Coordinates of C-alpha atoms in Angstrom, one line a residue:
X1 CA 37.6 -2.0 3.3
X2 CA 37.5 -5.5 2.3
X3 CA 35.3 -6.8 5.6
X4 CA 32.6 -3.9 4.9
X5 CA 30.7 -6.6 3.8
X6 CA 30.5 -8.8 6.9
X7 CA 30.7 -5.6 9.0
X8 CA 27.7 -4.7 7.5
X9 CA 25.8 -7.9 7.8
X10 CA 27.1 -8.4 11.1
X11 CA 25.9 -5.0 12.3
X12 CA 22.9 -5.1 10.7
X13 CA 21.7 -8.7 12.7
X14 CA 23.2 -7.2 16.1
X15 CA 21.4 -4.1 15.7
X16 CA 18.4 -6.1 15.4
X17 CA 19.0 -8.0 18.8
X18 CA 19.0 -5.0 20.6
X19 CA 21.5 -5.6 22.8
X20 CA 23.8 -4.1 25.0
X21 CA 26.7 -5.9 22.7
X22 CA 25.1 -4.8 19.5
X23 CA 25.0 -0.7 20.6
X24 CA 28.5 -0.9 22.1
X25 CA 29.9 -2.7 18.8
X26 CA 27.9 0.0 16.5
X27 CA 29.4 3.0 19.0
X28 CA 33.0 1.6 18.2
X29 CA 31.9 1.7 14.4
X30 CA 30.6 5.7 14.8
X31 CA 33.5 6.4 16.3
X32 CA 36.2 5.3 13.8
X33 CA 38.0 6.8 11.3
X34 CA 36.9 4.7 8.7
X35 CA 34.0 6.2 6.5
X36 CA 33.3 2.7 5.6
X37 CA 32.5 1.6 9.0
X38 CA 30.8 4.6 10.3
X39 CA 28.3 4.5 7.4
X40 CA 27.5 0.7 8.0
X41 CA 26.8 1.1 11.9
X42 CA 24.4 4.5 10.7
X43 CA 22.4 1.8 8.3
X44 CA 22.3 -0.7 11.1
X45 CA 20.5 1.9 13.6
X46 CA 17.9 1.7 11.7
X47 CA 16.8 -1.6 12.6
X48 CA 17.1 -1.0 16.0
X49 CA 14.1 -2.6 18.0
X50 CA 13.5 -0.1 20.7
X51 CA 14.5 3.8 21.0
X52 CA 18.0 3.2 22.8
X53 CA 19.6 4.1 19.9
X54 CA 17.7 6.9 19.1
X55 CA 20.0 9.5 20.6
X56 CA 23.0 7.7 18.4
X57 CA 21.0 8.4 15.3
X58 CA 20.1 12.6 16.3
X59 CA 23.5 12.7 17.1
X60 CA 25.1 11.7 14.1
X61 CA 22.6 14.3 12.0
X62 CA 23.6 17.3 14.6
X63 CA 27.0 16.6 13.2
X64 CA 28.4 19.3 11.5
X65 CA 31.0 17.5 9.5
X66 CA 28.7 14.7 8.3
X67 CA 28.7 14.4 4.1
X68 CA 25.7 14.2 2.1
X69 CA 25.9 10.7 1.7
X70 CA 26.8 9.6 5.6
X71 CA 23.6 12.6 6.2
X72 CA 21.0 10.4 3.7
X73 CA 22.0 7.0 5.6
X74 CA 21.8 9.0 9.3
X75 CA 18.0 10.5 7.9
X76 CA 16.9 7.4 6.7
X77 CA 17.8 5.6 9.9
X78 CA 16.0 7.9 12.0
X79 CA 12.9 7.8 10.1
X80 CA 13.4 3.6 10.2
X81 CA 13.2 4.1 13.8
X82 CA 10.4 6.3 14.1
X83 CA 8.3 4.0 12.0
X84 CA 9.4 0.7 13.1
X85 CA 8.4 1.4 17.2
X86 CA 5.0 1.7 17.7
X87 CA 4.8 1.1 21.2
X88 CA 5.5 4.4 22.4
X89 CA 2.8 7.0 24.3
X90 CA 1.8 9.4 22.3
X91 CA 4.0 12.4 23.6
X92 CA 7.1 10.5 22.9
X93 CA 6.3 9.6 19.1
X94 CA 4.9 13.5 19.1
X95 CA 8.3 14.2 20.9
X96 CA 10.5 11.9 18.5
X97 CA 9.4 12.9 15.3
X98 CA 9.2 16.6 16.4
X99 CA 12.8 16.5 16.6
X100 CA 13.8 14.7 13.3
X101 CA 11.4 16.9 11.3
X102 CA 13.5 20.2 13.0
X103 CA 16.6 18.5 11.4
X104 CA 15.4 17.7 8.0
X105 CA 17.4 20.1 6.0
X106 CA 17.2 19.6 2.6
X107 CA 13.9 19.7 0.0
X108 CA 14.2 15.8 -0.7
X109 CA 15.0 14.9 3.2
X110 CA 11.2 17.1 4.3
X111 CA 9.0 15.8 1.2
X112 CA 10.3 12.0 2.2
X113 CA 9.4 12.9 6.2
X114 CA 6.4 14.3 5.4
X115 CA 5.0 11.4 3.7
X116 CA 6.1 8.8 6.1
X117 CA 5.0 10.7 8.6
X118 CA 1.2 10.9 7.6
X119 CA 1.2 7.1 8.3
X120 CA 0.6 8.4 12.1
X121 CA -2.8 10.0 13.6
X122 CA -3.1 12.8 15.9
X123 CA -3.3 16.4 16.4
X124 CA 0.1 16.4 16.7
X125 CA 0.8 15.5 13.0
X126 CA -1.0 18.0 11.8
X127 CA 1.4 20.4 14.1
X128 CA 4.1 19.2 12.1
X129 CA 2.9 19.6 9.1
X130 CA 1.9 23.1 10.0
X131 CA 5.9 23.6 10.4
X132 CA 6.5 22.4 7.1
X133 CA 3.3 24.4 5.3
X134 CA 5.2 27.5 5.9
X135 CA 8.8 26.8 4.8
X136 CA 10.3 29.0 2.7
X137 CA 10.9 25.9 0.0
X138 CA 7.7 26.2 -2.0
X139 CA 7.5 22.9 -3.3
X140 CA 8.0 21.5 0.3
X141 CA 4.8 23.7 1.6
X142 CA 2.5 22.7 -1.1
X143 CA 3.9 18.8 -0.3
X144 CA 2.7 20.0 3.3
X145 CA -0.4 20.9 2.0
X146 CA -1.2 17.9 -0.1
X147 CA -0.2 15.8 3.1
X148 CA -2.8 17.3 5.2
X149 CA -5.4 17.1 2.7
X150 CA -4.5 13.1 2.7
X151 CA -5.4 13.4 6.6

């Protein structure tokens, strides 16, 4: 796709407005059969100001059909959004990154959320970390392990 480019430049600056344009233009993008477009609207939820698109992002890793690569940018974009908004009460960034750690799949995907994570305080982290401690992935318990040790 020759306008990827300027799609994704485009997206990228709407997604940071926030606004009601931006979210509709980067639905249209999700929802098209071009893997081109669908993989620059997932990079540009990342830089999402606020939680709206949060839901867009969770859904796109629930998908079932989503490839390795389309997966990484979905991931990455969630865990863009969890850092970037910290203005939320406690039980909603508990809430929020309860969820994405349930959907990290892959060794790479929990080792990366793990360490990004520890940037946050609270009981709550160390709840999460408890999930990972006793995955059946050795390397990703003992990352768990070293992560709480960093607390």
């Amino acid at each position: 796709d020759k306008d990827a480019p300027k799609a994704f430049v485009y997206l990228r600056l709407a997604a940071l407005t926030g606004s009601d344009d931006a979210l509709t233009a980067i639905k249209s993008y999700l929802s098209s059969d071009n893997q081109g477009r669908q993989r620059v609207a997932l990079t540009a939820l990342g830089g999402w100001p606020d939680d709206r698109a949060f839901d867009l992002v969770i859904e796109a890793l629930r998908s079932a059909d989503l490839s390795a690569k389309f997966r990484k940018e979905a991931f990455n974009s969630a865990l863009e959004l969890l850092k970037s908004n910290k203005k939320r009460s406690v039980e909603k960034n508990e809430e929020l990154w309860t969820e994405v750690a349930k959907m990290a799949k892959t060794r790479a995907e929990k080792i990366k959320f793990m360490r990004v994570l520890t940037a946050n305080r609270g009981d709550w982290v160390l709840d999460i970390l408890d999930y990972f401690e006793n995955d059946s992935d050795d390397e990703v318990s003992f990352e768990a392990e070293k992560q709480k040790e960093k607390l």
